[in-house]
Each structure stands twice: as C-alpha cells, then as structure tokens.
C-alpha cells in the first residue's frame, strides 16, 4: 500500500474541479426542477381529482420501487429507440429530476397534510379568498413543515448525481474513475472525491439547518 | 418476441440478482447490528469513530462507495471479485443506514421496560431479546423494510462492476441483439426489467407489511387499540 501522494492530488485538482462544476450544475437543475414538480405533484395528489391522483401516486410508487440506475439507462439508452433522443447532459438532468421529484412529491404532500384543517376555517373567518388562503396561509406553513425532509432529498440529489457517471456524464466521480484508469492512483482520487462530496453535503445540510432555524421563529420578522 | 426468446438468459440474471440482494440484505443486517452496538457503546473512544464512519458512509454517494471498495481494496492487498466487492460495499452502506434505524428503535422503548425486565430476572441478552426487541420492532420494521427494498435496488449497482445480475444481463442482451439484428431493443428490455424490479420491491414491501402486522398484534390485544409506539427519530433513506 503506497502512501498518499499529495502532489498528485494537487495536479489532478483542476480536473476534479471541472467534474465538481458539472456535478453542481446537474444537481442544481435537478433540485430546482424537482422542487417545482414536487410542489405541483403534491397539489395534484391532494386535489381530489381521482385520475390525476392515481397517476401521480403510480408515478411516485414506480420511481421509488425501481433501481435508479435502471431508470437512468432506460432514459439514456431506451428512449432514443422510441424517438426521444437527449444529450448525455440532459438525460442526466431528466433522470435525476425524475428520481428526485418522486421523493419531493411525497415530502410536499406530507407538508400539505401537516397544515391543519383549522387554518381553513380561520382564514375563511378572516374573509380570505381561496387563492389568498392557498398562497398566504397554506404555502408558507406547508413549506416550513416539508423543509427538513425536502433538504434530505436535496442532499440525496447531489449524491445521486454520481450515478450519472454510468452513462458517461463527466462529473466528479467520472473524472476520478477516468484518471484512475490512466494513473492507477485509486487511493488519492477516492480520498479527494470523498472529501469533496462530504464538503458539499455538509454545506447544503448546514444551509438547510440555517433556513430551518430562521423559519422556526413563527412571527419573528428579524 | 425478444424477451420470451431470451427468457432463460434473463432468468439467470434475475436469479443472480436475487442471490446478490440476499447477500447484501444479510450483510447489511450484520453490519447494522455491529454499527448499532458501536453507536450505543458507553466508551467514547468506541462510539465516536463508529459514529464518524457511519456518517461518512451515509454522506458519500453509494456509487462512490461501490467503486471505491472495488478500486482501493486491491491496494491494501484485498482483491475481491466484482460480486463480493459490490456485496461488501452495499452491505456496509446498508449497515450504516440500518444502524440508525435499529438504534432509534431500541431507544424508543421506555427505560422502564428494561428495569421491569431486570426485576423479572431477565438480564443481558435475555432481557434484550424477550422484552426490548419485540417492543422496538414496530418502530424498526417500517424503515427497515424500505432499507431492504433499497438494498435490493442497489444490487443493480453490481452491473457497474460487471456482476452478471439482471441489469447486466439486460445490457448484454441489448448489445448482442443490436449487433446481430440491428435496431436497438433497449426501451423494451430496460422497460421489462424495470417492471421486474418493481414487482420484486413491491413483494418485499407486502411481506414487510405482513411482518409489521404480526408485531403490532400483541399491543392490539392488550390495549384494544393500535398502541404503536411513535418513532423517536424519523429516518429517511433517500439514496437509491
């Protein structure tokens, strides 16, 4: 077992940073899209319109009941033969978004369920209209309730972007494995990307805790 | 029909998937128990490192763990074939997630139960398995069943290292037929194995629900209502 070669890590760092950039871009797009889809899906799932409800439930159950890796392969290798061809980048974004939205729908649905029925009566007695009630009462309260689990899924989205190396997206893990194929420096490469992933995860979850703490003061304007 | 034509080939893959995921579930449970013991150790020099290890395993992407075990262990003189390499890495990952589930479940049993067990003369392992564990089961099982389905899904990661499980069989089948006959059947084959995986995970969840009902029963009989303990810590296994 050879000792850790820090000079080599420094040498590989620019490459790793390019990979990290791709990881962050893909994750960011997937996080934004999946949160939007999650919100819409959760509203649809609680809308009371039966066919829509069943469709959303089936989607969530199917995504959660099948391996993510197979979903990626289906989207990247399977869909082109049906005439839907995406680049590696967009396949990655679509696969990651599809996976994360299923979890975000569940998170936001739980958030919506956490808003008590009493709120409805309260806002009706204040004379708020339906849309005012949805936007000013339900949305902030549901977001607050859904935040911890949504943050969990956001962190998992960043981690799961590593799977996209399997279709050849040049992100952090791909860069590391690619360099190992040339230089056989497995220990250095994996140590570096582990540290980078840990930093990403801790930064995001730290940010999540900060937002949570701010929101936990109900009427604190500061 | 392509799938029927090569059904025995795909069936072999499915059998390997079943074997690989059973190994992963067994290994995951093994590591989960060990990590849970480490996490609840009294001495800090045992507890802290285990906690750090578990946190790292939970925070590093599973894909990276799988590749890391495969690429790094040979440098330490431990060479595993792809099968055991993927089995080991996914088991350790499952153990890290399972440890928190088990620990939270055991903590959810009120300490009075432990004292009651002691006063009935049930000490050590006896008290744990006859009094504490049965009561912790309603808390442990729901997240543990979802961990088991996650592990089953994670067995598809074996394909990345080249284990001949269901996903790898599908890849080989697609490659061969694309070369031999032209026109990629990828959507058909991948779609079919998605359905197979879904059926597999669905049956695991159904079995788990049955087990949950079994452990919920004693409390229903005595209380007249469900009386399920609420989990002390809500855990979400969100990878894979």
Tab-separated table of C-alpha atoms in Angstrom, chain B residues 25 29 97-106 108-109 132-151 204-219 228-233 235 237:
chain	number	residue	atom	x	y	z
B	25	UNK	CA	-29.512	-7.799	2.928
B	29	UNK	CA	-28.137	-6.500	8.716
B	97	UNK	CA	-28.254	3.273	7.380
B	98	UNK	CA	-29.634	0.313	9.304
B	99	UNK	CA	-27.599	1.123	12.421
B	100	UNK	CA	-29.523	4.349	12.988
B	101	UNK	CA	-32.840	2.568	12.404
B	102	UNK	CA	-32.015	-0.107	14.976
B	103	UNK	CA	-30.628	2.380	17.488
B	104	UNK	CA	-33.674	4.651	17.170
B	105	UNK	CA	-35.944	1.621	17.578
B	106	UNK	CA	-34.204	0.419	20.730
B	108	UNK	CA	-37.962	4.233	21.588
B	109	UNK	CA	-38.632	1.517	24.184
B	132	UNK	CA	-36.819	-4.836	24.417
B	133	UNK	CA	-36.541	-6.074	20.804
B	134	UNK	CA	-40.178	-7.207	20.409
B	135	UNK	CA	-41.317	-3.776	21.551
B	136	UNK	CA	-38.827	-1.994	19.334
B	137	UNK	CA	-39.960	-3.968	16.263
B	138	UNK	CA	-42.973	-1.767	15.344
B	139	UNK	CA	-40.586	1.196	15.229
B	140	UNK	CA	-37.746	-0.611	13.474
B	141	UNK	CA	-39.698	-2.508	10.821
B	142	UNK	CA	-41.214	0.208	8.575
B	143	UNK	CA	-37.925	1.996	7.840
B	144	UNK	CA	-36.061	-1.314	7.801
B	145	UNK	CA	-38.346	-2.725	5.124
B	146	UNK	CA	-37.691	0.320	2.971
B	147	UNK	CA	-33.966	-0.192	3.599
B	148	UNK	CA	-34.328	-3.790	2.402
B	149	UNK	CA	-36.005	-2.609	-0.817
B	150	UNK	CA	-33.214	-0.041	-1.212
B	151	UNK	CA	-30.643	-2.818	-0.872
B	204	UNK	CA	-40.811	-7.172	-0.336
B	205	UNK	CA	-42.955	-4.267	0.887
B	206	UNK	CA	-46.006	-6.552	1.024
B	207	UNK	CA	-44.073	-9.125	3.048
B	208	UNK	CA	-42.822	-6.362	5.319
B	209	UNK	CA	-46.361	-5.108	5.882
B	210	UNK	CA	-47.363	-8.637	6.903
B	211	UNK	CA	-44.480	-8.764	9.385
B	212	UNK	CA	-45.466	-5.346	10.736
B	213	UNK	CA	-48.991	-6.594	11.373
B	214	UNK	CA	-47.556	-9.594	13.217
B	215	UNK	CA	-45.551	-7.424	15.601
B	216	UNK	CA	-48.404	-4.950	16.042
B	217	UNK	CA	-50.781	-7.661	17.277
B	218	UNK	CA	-49.817	-8.147	20.948
B	219	UNK	CA	-50.370	-4.484	21.656
B	228	UNK	CA	-47.957	1.530	18.226
B	229	UNK	CA	-45.016	3.439	19.589
B	230	UNK	CA	-44.078	6.525	17.616
B	231	UNK	CA	-40.541	6.505	16.260
B	232	UNK	CA	-38.251	8.691	18.308
B	233	UNK	CA	-36.215	9.672	15.283
B	235	UNK	CA	-35.293	8.441	9.335
B	237	UNK	CA	-33.369	6.566	3.419
